[in-house]
Amino acid sequence: MPAILRRSLLYVPGDREAMLAKAPQRGADGLILNLEDAVAAIYKELARETVARALQTVDFGPAEVIVRINGLETDTGYRDLLAIAALGPHAILLPKTRSVEEVRFAAWTIGRLESLHGAAADAIAIMCMIESAAGVLAAAEIAACHPRVTALVFGAADFCAEIGCTPAADDLALLHALNQVVLAARAAGIDAIDAPHMRLDDPAGLARGAEIARNLGFAGKSAIHPAQIAAINAAFSPTTEQIIWARRVIEALGDDEARAGATLLDNQLIETPHLRRARRILAADRRAA
Ligand code: GLV
Ligand code: MG
């Protein structure tokens, strides 16, 4: 299981110095310092400079610090990568990833920059946004194409704009794509992170969306406002009921997989997969604590 807690990833606009400075206090497991969409074209340079300064001056505490750069097919994106990789964030988030070639190119460039700047090798991870039809179809190869890739992040706005779907709460428009992103990530042993809930005045919709994402196998969900973080963290943390169940499973089967057979718990058959699930729940609870 990936060791990093990624229940909530908060997007922070890269051109807003005050928001960047306050971001570590928001309670998100990860912060996506954003240089791509949501930063107007005329502010791209300002955003790059502002994020670069924040990386050097702000104490981000335990948060995973992720910088979403612009697409590497643009000069802006390439400049972003050169400037940001030199400053050692935990991860670079590639937008609109469609193919393994662009991920391998980013990985190679990051490796060169780590060497050039005397940074630890392989310190910077890559996360890939999956937000196009091509990206969804290539998700499995993208997730597995390089050891730096640690997460796939779904982008619903771009995905819907491209394929022309209109998702409503709880409907099926995105289901195939969401499943594909989770399967691709899990097959590669990495995390899948769901898209944000775009409405800010809809706590019930946010909670429902987070619950659906968790049930589908996502490790976490992105957020576009600090007010969304508590609900997301709660949805992706084990409940007291799950923790009690997990402890009882381990008690009933023993904590040694080699010796675990099958038995009944509350009249339900439990066996090795339940033991693994129980361990996963307790590990998630320990990390959340
Ligand atoms: C995020 O980038 C999205 O397109 O939803
Ligand atoms: Mg997008």
PDB file of C-alpha atoms and ligand atoms in Angstrom:
ATOM      1  CA  MET A   1       0.000   0.000   0.000  1.00  0.00           C
ATOM      2  CA  PRO A   2       1.381   3.470  -0.810  1.00  0.00           C
ATOM      3  CA  ALA A   3       2.707   5.000   2.394  1.00  0.00           C
ATOM      4  CA  ILE A   4       1.591   8.588   1.872  1.00  0.00           C
ATOM      5  CA  LEU A   5      -1.785   9.807   3.050  1.00  0.00           C
ATOM      6  CA  ARG A   6      -3.597  11.427   0.123  1.00  0.00           C
ATOM      7  CA  ARG A   7      -7.171  11.809   1.333  1.00  0.00           C
ATOM      8  CA  SER A   8      -7.425  15.467   0.334  1.00  0.00           C
ATOM      9  CA  LEU A   9      -5.401  17.439  -2.219  1.00  0.00           C
ATOM     10  CA  LEU A  10      -6.176  21.161  -2.125  1.00  0.00           C
ATOM     11  CA  TYR A  11      -5.709  23.262  -5.281  1.00  0.00           C
ATOM     12  CA  VAL A  12      -4.082  26.587  -4.411  1.00  0.00           C
ATOM     13  CA  PRO A  13      -3.855  29.281  -7.131  1.00  0.00           C
ATOM     14  CA  GLY A  14      -0.190  29.861  -7.903  1.00  0.00           C
ATOM     15  CA  ASP A  15      -0.605  33.607  -8.442  1.00  0.00           C
ATOM     16  CA  ARG A  16      -2.043  34.239  -4.954  1.00  0.00           C
ATOM     17  CA  GLU A  17       0.775  34.735  -2.483  1.00  0.00           C
ATOM     18  CA  ALA A  18      -1.450  35.060   0.595  1.00  0.00           C
ATOM     19  CA  MET A  19      -3.320  31.853  -0.210  1.00  0.00           C
ATOM     20  CA  LEU A  20      -0.060  29.992  -0.702  1.00  0.00           C
ATOM     21  CA  ALA A  21       1.198  31.222   2.668  1.00  0.00           C
ATOM     22  CA  LYS A  22      -1.969  30.075   4.454  1.00  0.00           C
ATOM     23  CA  ALA A  23      -2.317  26.779   2.595  1.00  0.00           C
ATOM     24  CA  PRO A  24      -0.403  24.658   5.145  1.00  0.00           C
ATOM     25  CA  GLN A  25      -2.952  25.543   7.839  1.00  0.00           C
ATOM     26  CA  ARG A  26      -5.906  24.129   5.919  1.00  0.00           C
ATOM     27  CA  GLY A  27      -5.602  20.518   7.025  1.00  0.00           C
ATOM     28  CA  ALA A  28      -5.192  19.013   3.564  1.00  0.00           C
ATOM     29  CA  ASP A  29      -2.907  16.009   3.186  1.00  0.00           C
ATOM     30  CA  GLY A  30      -1.512  17.481  -0.005  1.00  0.00           C
ATOM     31  CA  LEU A  31      -1.372  20.910  -1.653  1.00  0.00           C
ATOM     32  CA  ILE A  32      -1.494  21.360  -5.420  1.00  0.00           C
ATOM     33  CA  LEU A  33       0.204  24.692  -6.122  1.00  0.00           C
ATOM     34  CA  ASN A  34      -1.446  25.448  -9.407  1.00  0.00           C
ATOM     35  CA  LEU A  35       0.201  27.056 -12.423  1.00  0.00           C
ATOM     36  CA  GLU A  36      -2.154  25.636 -15.058  1.00  0.00           C
ATOM     37  CA  ASP A  37      -5.881  26.267 -15.652  1.00  0.00           C
ATOM     38  CA  ALA A  38      -7.377  28.792 -13.211  1.00  0.00           C
ATOM     39  CA  VAL A  39      -4.283  30.985 -13.639  1.00  0.00           C
ATOM     40  CA  ALA A  40      -5.001  33.469 -16.465  1.00  0.00           C
ATOM     41  CA  ALA A  41      -2.543  33.436 -19.362  1.00  0.00           C
ATOM     42  CA  ILE A  42      -1.327  36.941 -18.529  1.00  0.00           C
ATOM     43  CA  TYR A  43      -0.376  35.829 -14.987  1.00  0.00           C
ATOM     44  CA  LYS A  44       1.556  32.658 -15.849  1.00  0.00           C
ATOM     45  CA  GLU A  45       4.983  34.206 -15.243  1.00  0.00           C
ATOM     46  CA  LEU A  46       3.836  35.851 -12.037  1.00  0.00           C
ATOM     47  CA  ALA A  47       2.413  32.532 -10.825  1.00  0.00           C
ATOM     48  CA  ARG A  48       5.651  30.686 -11.580  1.00  0.00           C
ATOM     49  CA  GLU A  49       7.671  33.275  -9.662  1.00  0.00           C
ATOM     50  CA  THR A  50       5.199  33.315  -6.780  1.00  0.00           C
ATOM     51  CA  VAL A  51       5.166  29.529  -6.427  1.00  0.00           C
ATOM     52  CA  ALA A  52       8.962  29.417  -6.697  1.00  0.00           C
ATOM     53  CA  ARG A  53       9.209  31.944  -3.865  1.00  0.00           C
ATOM     54  CA  ALA A  54       6.693  30.041  -1.764  1.00  0.00           C
ATOM     55  CA  LEU A  55       8.662  26.815  -2.199  1.00  0.00           C
ATOM     56  CA  GLN A  56      11.681  28.617  -0.775  1.00  0.00           C
ATOM     57  CA  THR A  57      10.026  30.533   2.054  1.00  0.00           C
ATOM     58  CA  VAL A  58       6.805  28.847   3.242  1.00  0.00           C
ATOM     59  CA  ASP A  59       6.942  26.031   5.794  1.00  0.00           C
ATOM     60  CA  PHE A  60       4.473  23.547   4.330  1.00  0.00           C
ATOM     61  CA  GLY A  61       4.730  21.255   7.375  1.00  0.00           C
ATOM     62  CA  PRO A  62       3.693  17.647   6.793  1.00  0.00           C
ATOM     63  CA  ALA A  63       1.704  18.388   3.619  1.00  0.00           C
ATOM     64  CA  GLU A  64       2.761  16.762   0.362  1.00  0.00           C
ATOM     65  CA  VAL A  65       3.725  19.693  -1.872  1.00  0.00           C
ATOM     66  CA  ILE A  66       2.714  19.166  -5.481  1.00  0.00           C
ATOM     67  CA  VAL A  67       3.099  21.724  -8.268  1.00  0.00           C
ATOM     68  CA  ARG A  68       0.768  21.483 -11.258  1.00  0.00           C
ATOM     69  CA  ILE A  69       2.712  22.854 -14.201  1.00  0.00           C
ATOM     70  CA  ASN A  70       1.378  23.799 -17.612  1.00  0.00           C
ATOM     71  CA  GLY A  71       1.433  21.243 -20.406  1.00  0.00           C
ATOM     72  CA  LEU A  72       4.938  20.352 -21.570  1.00  0.00           C
ATOM     73  CA  GLU A  73       3.961  20.937 -25.190  1.00  0.00           C
ATOM     74  CA  THR A  74       3.930  24.676 -24.357  1.00  0.00           C
ATOM     75  CA  ASP A  75       6.901  26.959 -23.684  1.00  0.00           C
ATOM     76  CA  THR A  76       5.192  28.007 -20.459  1.00  0.00           C
ATOM     77  CA  GLY A  77       5.000  24.403 -19.246  1.00  0.00           C
ATOM     78  CA  TYR A  78       8.612  23.716 -20.094  1.00  0.00           C
ATOM     79  CA  ARG A  79       9.722  26.877 -18.247  1.00  0.00           C
ATOM     80  CA  ASP A  80       7.568  25.805 -15.296  1.00  0.00           C
ATOM     81  CA  LEU A  81       9.301  22.441 -15.144  1.00  0.00           C
ATOM     82  CA  LEU A  82      12.806  23.951 -15.343  1.00  0.00           C
ATOM     83  CA  ALA A  83      12.065  26.491 -12.613  1.00  0.00           C
ATOM     84  CA  ILE A  84      10.078  24.264 -10.260  1.00  0.00           C
ATOM     85  CA  ALA A  85      12.012  20.991 -10.424  1.00  0.00           C
ATOM     86  CA  ALA A  86      15.116  22.907  -9.300  1.00  0.00           C
ATOM     87  CA  LEU A  87      13.321  23.748  -6.044  1.00  0.00           C
ATOM     88  CA  GLY A  88      12.502  20.193  -5.028  1.00  0.00           C
ATOM     89  CA  PRO A  89       8.737  19.957  -4.447  1.00  0.00           C
ATOM     90  CA  HIS A  90       7.562  16.471  -3.480  1.00  0.00           C
ATOM     91  CA  ALA A  91       5.831  16.036  -6.831  1.00  0.00           C
ATOM     92  CA  ILE A  92       5.162  17.618 -10.197  1.00  0.00           C
ATOM     93  CA  LEU A  93       1.610  17.181 -11.486  1.00  0.00           C
ATOM     94  CA  LEU A  94       1.402  16.887 -15.275  1.00  0.00           C
ATOM     95  CA  PRO A  95      -1.893  18.199 -16.681  1.00  0.00           C
ATOM     96  CA  LYS A  96      -3.911  16.496 -19.413  1.00  0.00           C
ATOM     97  CA  THR A  97      -1.599  13.488 -19.654  1.00  0.00           C
ATOM     98  CA  ARG A  98      -2.386  11.507 -22.780  1.00  0.00           C
ATOM     99  CA  SER A  99       0.612   9.271 -23.419  1.00  0.00           C
ATOM    100  CA  VAL A 100       3.574   7.581 -21.783  1.00  0.00           C
ATOM    101  CA  GLU A 101       5.971   9.560 -23.975  1.00  0.00           C
ATOM    102  CA  GLU A 102       5.255  12.844 -22.236  1.00  0.00           C
ATOM    103  CA  VAL A 103       5.597  11.219 -18.806  1.00  0.00           C
ATOM    104  CA  ARG A 104       8.919   9.632 -19.724  1.00  0.00           C
ATOM    105  CA  PHE A 105      10.113  12.952 -21.130  1.00  0.00           C
ATOM    106  CA  ALA A 106       9.154  14.717 -17.880  1.00  0.00           C
ATOM    107  CA  ALA A 107      10.840  11.981 -15.813  1.00  0.00           C
ATOM    108  CA  TRP A 108      14.022  12.219 -17.866  1.00  0.00           C
ATOM    109  CA  THR A 109      14.104  16.028 -17.607  1.00  0.00           C
ATOM    110  CA  ILE A 110      13.484  15.956 -13.859  1.00  0.00           C
ATOM    111  CA  GLY A 111      16.320  13.463 -13.482  1.00  0.00           C
ATOM    112  CA  ARG A 112      18.672  15.766 -15.395  1.00  0.00           C
ATOM    113  CA  LEU A 113      17.642  18.742 -13.256  1.00  0.00           C
ATOM    114  CA  GLU A 114      18.145  16.807 -10.006  1.00  0.00           C
ATOM    115  CA  SER A 115      21.632  15.944 -11.168  1.00  0.00           C
ATOM    116  CA  LEU A 116      22.358  19.498 -12.360  1.00  0.00           C
ATOM    117  CA  HIS A 117      21.264  21.016  -9.047  1.00  0.00           C
ATOM    118  CA  GLY A 118      22.944  18.373  -6.903  1.00  0.00           C
ATOM    119  CA  ALA A 119      19.599  17.227  -5.498  1.00  0.00           C
ATOM    120  CA  ALA A 120      18.920  13.684  -4.315  1.00  0.00           C
ATOM    121  CA  ALA A 121      18.210  11.413  -7.271  1.00  0.00           C
ATOM    122  CA  ASP A 122      14.601  10.348  -7.797  1.00  0.00           C
ATOM    123  CA  ALA A 123      13.379  12.635  -5.015  1.00  0.00           C
ATOM    124  CA  ILE A 124      10.660  14.306  -7.092  1.00  0.00           C
ATOM    125  CA  ALA A 125       7.623  12.211  -7.899  1.00  0.00           C
ATOM    126  CA  ILE A 126       5.314  12.641 -10.874  1.00  0.00           C
ATOM    127  CA  MET A 127       1.535  12.665 -10.703  1.00  0.00           C
ATOM    128  CA  CYS A 128      -0.496  12.522 -13.892  1.00  0.00           C
ATOM    129  CA  MET A 129      -3.829  14.189 -14.489  1.00  0.00           C
ATOM    130  CA  ILE A 130      -6.126  11.937 -16.466  1.00  0.00           C
ATOM    131  CA  GLU A 131      -8.719  14.224 -18.031  1.00  0.00           C
ATOM    132  CA  SER A 132      -9.208  13.268 -21.658  1.00  0.00           C
ATOM    133  CA  ALA A 133     -10.533  10.292 -23.587  1.00  0.00           C
ATOM    134  CA  ALA A 134      -7.002   9.413 -24.722  1.00  0.00           C
ATOM    135  CA  GLY A 135      -5.738   9.746 -21.159  1.00  0.00           C
ATOM    136  CA  VAL A 136      -8.382   7.399 -19.808  1.00  0.00           C
ATOM    137  CA  LEU A 137      -7.657   4.843 -22.523  1.00  0.00           C
ATOM    138  CA  ALA A 138      -3.893   5.033 -21.829  1.00  0.00           C
ATOM    139  CA  ALA A 139      -4.235   5.253 -18.029  1.00  0.00           C
ATOM    140  CA  ALA A 140      -2.872   1.773 -17.327  1.00  0.00           C
ATOM    141  CA  GLU A 141       0.305   2.355 -19.359  1.00  0.00           C
ATOM    142  CA  ILE A 142       0.725   5.858 -17.919  1.00  0.00           C
ATOM    143  CA  ALA A 143       0.424   4.605 -14.336  1.00  0.00           C
ATOM    144  CA  ALA A 144       3.027   1.896 -14.894  1.00  0.00           C
ATOM    145  CA  CYS A 145       5.447   3.673 -17.245  1.00  0.00           C
ATOM    146  CA  HIS A 146       7.957   5.048 -14.738  1.00  0.00           C
ATOM    147  CA  PRO A 147       8.794   4.500 -11.048  1.00  0.00           C
ATOM    148  CA  ARG A 148       8.415   8.234 -10.379  1.00  0.00           C
ATOM    149  CA  VAL A 149       4.682   8.067 -11.096  1.00  0.00           C
ATOM    150  CA  THR A 150       2.918   7.899  -7.723  1.00  0.00           C
ATOM    151  CA  ALA A 151      -0.670   8.926  -8.472  1.00  0.00           C
ATOM    152  CA  LEU A 152      -3.267   9.464 -11.185  1.00  0.00           C
ATOM    153  CA  VAL A 153      -5.500  12.492 -10.580  1.00  0.00           C
ATOM    154  CA  PHE A 154      -8.840  12.599 -12.389  1.00  0.00           C
ATOM    155  CA  GLY A 155      -9.912  15.925 -13.928  1.00  0.00           C
ATOM    156  CA  ALA A 156     -13.653  15.959 -14.524  1.00  0.00           C
ATOM    157  CA  ALA A 157     -13.954  19.463 -15.990  1.00  0.00           C
ATOM    158  CA  ASP A 158     -11.562  18.857 -18.869  1.00  0.00           C
ATOM    159  CA  PHE A 159     -12.827  15.324 -19.369  1.00  0.00           C
ATOM    160  CA  CYS A 160     -16.469  16.428 -19.662  1.00  0.00           C
ATOM    161  CA  ALA A 161     -15.529  19.353 -21.905  1.00  0.00           C
ATOM    162  CA  GLU A 162     -13.686  17.015 -24.251  1.00  0.00           C
ATOM    163  CA  ILE A 163     -16.113  14.148 -24.517  1.00  0.00           C
ATOM    164  CA  GLY A 164     -19.230  16.294 -24.208  1.00  0.00           C
ATOM    165  CA  CYS A 165     -20.819  14.576 -21.253  1.00  0.00           C
ATOM    166  CA  THR A 166     -22.845  16.342 -18.561  1.00  0.00           C
ATOM    167  CA  PRO A 167     -22.520  14.621 -15.222  1.00  0.00           C
ATOM    168  CA  ALA A 168     -25.193  15.141 -12.585  1.00  0.00           C
ATOM    169  CA  ALA A 169     -24.910  13.960  -9.001  1.00  0.00           C
ATOM    170  CA  ASP A 170     -24.860  10.174  -8.704  1.00  0.00           C
ATOM    171  CA  ASP A 171     -25.323   9.533 -12.404  1.00  0.00           C
ATOM    172  CA  LEU A 172     -23.307   7.248 -14.588  1.00  0.00           C
ATOM    173  CA  ALA A 173     -21.696   9.654 -17.078  1.00  0.00           C
ATOM    174  CA  LEU A 174     -18.257   9.371 -15.492  1.00  0.00           C
ATOM    175  CA  LEU A 175     -18.433   5.883 -14.075  1.00  0.00           C
ATOM    176  CA  HIS A 176     -16.424   4.063 -16.706  1.00  0.00           C
ATOM    177  CA  ALA A 177     -13.662   6.665 -16.688  1.00  0.00           C
ATOM    178  CA  LEU A 178     -13.515   6.701 -12.891  1.00  0.00           C
ATOM    179  CA  ASN A 179     -13.304   2.911 -12.754  1.00  0.00           C
ATOM    180  CA  GLN A 180     -10.605   2.880 -15.385  1.00  0.00           C
ATOM    181  CA  VAL A 181      -8.496   5.422 -13.493  1.00  0.00           C
ATOM    182  CA  VAL A 182      -8.766   3.429 -10.264  1.00  0.00           C
ATOM    183  CA  LEU A 183      -7.987   0.110 -11.963  1.00  0.00           C
ATOM    184  CA  ALA A 184      -4.997   1.591 -13.794  1.00  0.00           C
ATOM    185  CA  ALA A 185      -3.605   3.126 -10.616  1.00  0.00           C
ATOM    186  CA  ARG A 186      -4.158   0.107  -8.408  1.00  0.00           C
ATOM    187  CA  ALA A 187      -2.726  -2.311 -10.975  1.00  0.00           C
ATOM    188  CA  ALA A 188       0.450  -0.206 -10.887  1.00  0.00           C
ATOM    189  CA  GLY A 189       0.370  -0.028  -7.077  1.00  0.00           C
ATOM    190  CA  ILE A 190      -0.176   3.738  -6.981  1.00  0.00           C
ATOM    191  CA  ASP A 191      -2.993   6.041  -5.801  1.00  0.00           C
ATOM    192  CA  ALA A 192      -5.988   7.351  -7.703  1.00  0.00           C
ATOM    193  CA  ILE A 193      -7.333  10.752  -6.654  1.00  0.00           C
ATOM    194  CA  ASP A 194     -10.810  11.912  -7.638  1.00  0.00           C
ATOM    195  CA  ALA A 195     -11.718  15.285  -9.190  1.00  0.00           C
ATOM    196  CA  PRO A 196     -12.991  18.101  -6.957  1.00  0.00           C
ATOM    197  CA  HIS A 197     -16.624  18.858  -6.241  1.00  0.00           C
ATOM    198  CA  MET A 198     -17.091  22.142  -8.087  1.00  0.00           C
ATOM    199  CA  ARG A 199     -20.006  23.564  -6.073  1.00  0.00           C
ATOM    200  CA  LEU A 200     -19.098  25.346  -2.874  1.00  0.00           C
ATOM    201  CA  ASP A 201     -22.638  25.612  -1.483  1.00  0.00           C
ATOM    202  CA  ASP A 202     -23.397  21.913  -1.549  1.00  0.00           C
ATOM    203  CA  PRO A 203     -21.994  20.021   1.455  1.00  0.00           C
ATOM    204  CA  ALA A 204     -24.371  17.102   0.877  1.00  0.00           C
ATOM    205  CA  GLY A 205     -23.196  16.717  -2.739  1.00  0.00           C
ATOM    206  CA  LEU A 206     -19.573  16.937  -1.630  1.00  0.00           C
ATOM    207  CA  ALA A 207     -20.039  14.254   1.020  1.00  0.00           C
ATOM    208  CA  ARG A 208     -21.897  12.005  -1.426  1.00  0.00           C
ATOM    209  CA  GLY A 209     -19.233  12.492  -4.113  1.00  0.00           C
ATOM    210  CA  ALA A 210     -16.457  11.662  -1.642  1.00  0.00           C
ATOM    211  CA  GLU A 211     -18.329   8.576  -0.469  1.00  0.00           C
ATOM    212  CA  ILE A 212     -18.800   7.359  -4.049  1.00  0.00           C
ATOM    213  CA  ALA A 213     -15.116   7.966  -4.815  1.00  0.00           C
ATOM    214  CA  ARG A 214     -14.034   6.082  -1.706  1.00  0.00           C
ATOM    215  CA  ASN A 215     -16.331   3.178  -2.532  1.00  0.00           C
ATOM    216  CA  LEU A 216     -14.885   3.029  -6.060  1.00  0.00           C
ATOM    217  CA  GLY A 217     -11.366   2.683  -4.626  1.00  0.00           C
ATOM    218  CA  PHE A 218      -9.989   6.231  -4.847  1.00  0.00           C
ATOM    219  CA  ALA A 219      -7.430   7.055  -2.144  1.00  0.00           C
ATOM    220  CA  GLY A 220      -8.645  10.633  -1.931  1.00  0.00           C
ATOM    221  CA  LYS A 221     -10.344  13.555  -3.606  1.00  0.00           C
ATOM    222  CA  SER A 222      -9.135  16.942  -4.775  1.00  0.00           C
ATOM    223  CA  ALA A 223     -10.564  20.114  -3.228  1.00  0.00           C
ATOM    224  CA  ILE A 224     -11.006  23.598  -4.645  1.00  0.00           C
ATOM    225  CA  HIS A 225     -11.743  25.308  -1.313  1.00  0.00           C
ATOM    226  CA  PRO A 226     -10.415  24.816   2.223  1.00  0.00           C
ATOM    227  CA  ALA A 227     -13.998  24.423   3.470  1.00  0.00           C
ATOM    228  CA  GLN A 228     -14.188  21.095   1.601  1.00  0.00           C
ATOM    229  CA  ILE A 229     -11.235  19.465   3.348  1.00  0.00           C
ATOM    230  CA  ALA A 230     -12.748  18.248   6.623  1.00  0.00           C
ATOM    231  CA  ALA A 231     -15.546  16.375   4.838  1.00  0.00           C
ATOM    232  CA  ILE A 232     -13.120  14.808   2.378  1.00  0.00           C
ATOM    233  CA  ASN A 233     -10.683  13.722   5.099  1.00  0.00           C
ATOM    234  CA  ALA A 234     -13.565  12.189   7.032  1.00  0.00           C
ATOM    235  CA  ALA A 235     -14.852  10.297   3.996  1.00  0.00           C
ATOM    236  CA  PHE A 236     -11.437   8.753   3.314  1.00  0.00           C
ATOM    237  CA  SER A 237     -10.622   7.883   6.932  1.00  0.00           C
ATOM    238  CA  PRO A 238     -11.781   4.541   8.350  1.00  0.00           C
ATOM    239  CA  THR A 239     -14.937   4.780  10.472  1.00  0.00           C
ATOM    240  CA  THR A 240     -15.047   3.519  14.065  1.00  0.00           C
ATOM    241  CA  GLU A 241     -17.242   0.675  12.830  1.00  0.00           C
ATOM    242  CA  GLN A 242     -14.651  -0.348  10.235  1.00  0.00           C
ATOM    243  CA  ILE A 243     -11.852  -0.199  12.801  1.00  0.00           C
ATOM    244  CA  ILE A 244     -13.768  -2.410  15.222  1.00  0.00           C
ATOM    245  CA  TRP A 245     -14.557  -4.848  12.397  1.00  0.00           C
ATOM    246  CA  ALA A 246     -10.890  -4.911  11.342  1.00  0.00           C
ATOM    247  CA  ARG A 247      -9.704  -5.677  14.886  1.00  0.00           C
ATOM    248  CA  ARG A 248     -12.261  -8.470  15.213  1.00  0.00           C
ATOM    249  CA  VAL A 249     -11.205  -9.980  11.873  1.00  0.00           C
ATOM    250  CA  ILE A 250      -7.581 -10.055  12.983  1.00  0.00           C
ATOM    251  CA  GLU A 251      -8.586 -11.526  16.320  1.00  0.00           C
ATOM    252  CA  ALA A 252     -10.669 -14.223  14.618  1.00  0.00           C
ATOM    253  CA  LEU A 253      -8.183 -15.181  11.885  1.00  0.00           C
ATOM    254  CA  GLY A 254      -4.892 -14.407  13.618  1.00  0.00           C
ATOM    255  CA  ASP A 255      -2.435 -11.888  12.220  1.00  0.00           C
ATOM    256  CA  ASP A 256      -0.424 -14.450  10.260  1.00  0.00           C
ATOM    257  CA  GLU A 257      -1.558 -14.824   6.666  1.00  0.00           C
ATOM    258  CA  ALA A 258       0.217 -18.149   6.281  1.00  0.00           C
ATOM    259  CA  ARG A 259      -1.901 -19.623   9.062  1.00  0.00           C
ATOM    260  CA  ALA A 260      -5.188 -17.868   8.349  1.00  0.00           C
ATOM    261  CA  GLY A 261      -7.849 -20.232   7.023  1.00  0.00           C
ATOM    262  CA  ALA A 262     -11.516 -19.388   7.039  1.00  0.00           C
ATOM    263  CA  THR A 263     -13.955 -18.813   9.857  1.00  0.00           C
ATOM    264  CA  LEU A 264     -17.277 -17.191  10.622  1.00  0.00           C
ATOM    265  CA  LEU A 265     -17.636 -13.659  12.001  1.00  0.00           C
ATOM    266  CA  ASP A 266     -21.216 -12.598  12.741  1.00  0.00           C
ATOM    267  CA  ASN A 267     -22.309 -15.482  10.551  1.00  0.00           C
ATOM    268  CA  GLN A 268     -20.268 -14.256   7.583  1.00  0.00           C
ATOM    269  CA  LEU A 269     -17.424 -16.181   6.048  1.00  0.00           C
ATOM    270  CA  ILE A 270     -14.106 -14.393   6.453  1.00  0.00           C
ATOM    271  CA  GLU A 271     -10.782 -15.509   4.975  1.00  0.00           C
ATOM    272  CA  THR A 272      -7.419 -14.160   3.792  1.00  0.00           C
ATOM    273  CA  PRO A 273      -8.778 -11.249   1.657  1.00  0.00           C
ATOM    274  CA  HIS A 274     -10.710 -10.021   4.706  1.00  0.00           C
ATOM    275  CA  LEU A 275      -7.511 -10.166   6.736  1.00  0.00           C
ATOM    276  CA  ARG A 276      -5.775  -8.033   4.110  1.00  0.00           C
ATOM    277  CA  ARG A 277      -8.649  -5.570   4.069  1.00  0.00           C
ATOM    278  CA  ALA A 278      -8.604  -5.410   7.871  1.00  0.00           C
ATOM    279  CA  ARG A 279      -4.902  -4.662   7.872  1.00  0.00           C
ATOM    280  CA  ARG A 280      -5.416  -1.968   5.245  1.00  0.00           C
ATOM    281  CA  ILE A 281      -8.070  -0.295   7.387  1.00  0.00           C
ATOM    282  CA  LEU A 282      -5.876  -0.314  10.498  1.00  0.00           C
ATOM    283  CA  ALA A 283      -2.870   0.981   8.545  1.00  0.00           C
ATOM    284  CA  ALA A 284      -5.000   3.808   7.114  1.00  0.00           C
ATOM    285  CA  ASP A 285      -6.213   4.625  10.606  1.00  0.00           C
ATOM    286  CA  ARG A 286      -2.649   4.745  11.951  1.00  0.00           C
ATOM    287  CA  ARG A 287      -1.579   7.052   9.122  1.00  0.00           C
ATOM    288  CA  ALA A 288      -4.589   9.317   9.631  1.00  0.00           C
ATOM    289  CA  ALA A 289      -3.700   9.587  13.315  1.00  0.00           C
TER     290      ALA A 289
HETATM  291  C1  GLV B   1      -9.119  19.650 -13.420  1.00  0.00           C
HETATM  292  O1  GLV B   1      -8.077  19.984 -13.901  1.00  0.00           O
HETATM  293  C2  GLV B   1     -10.256  19.376 -14.237  1.00  0.00           C
HETATM  294  O2  GLV B   1     -10.140  19.510 -15.457  1.00  0.00           O
HETATM  295  O3  GLV B   1     -11.293  18.998 -13.682  1.00  0.00           O
HETATM  296 MG    MG B   2      -8.136  20.155 -16.005  1.00  0.00          MG
END
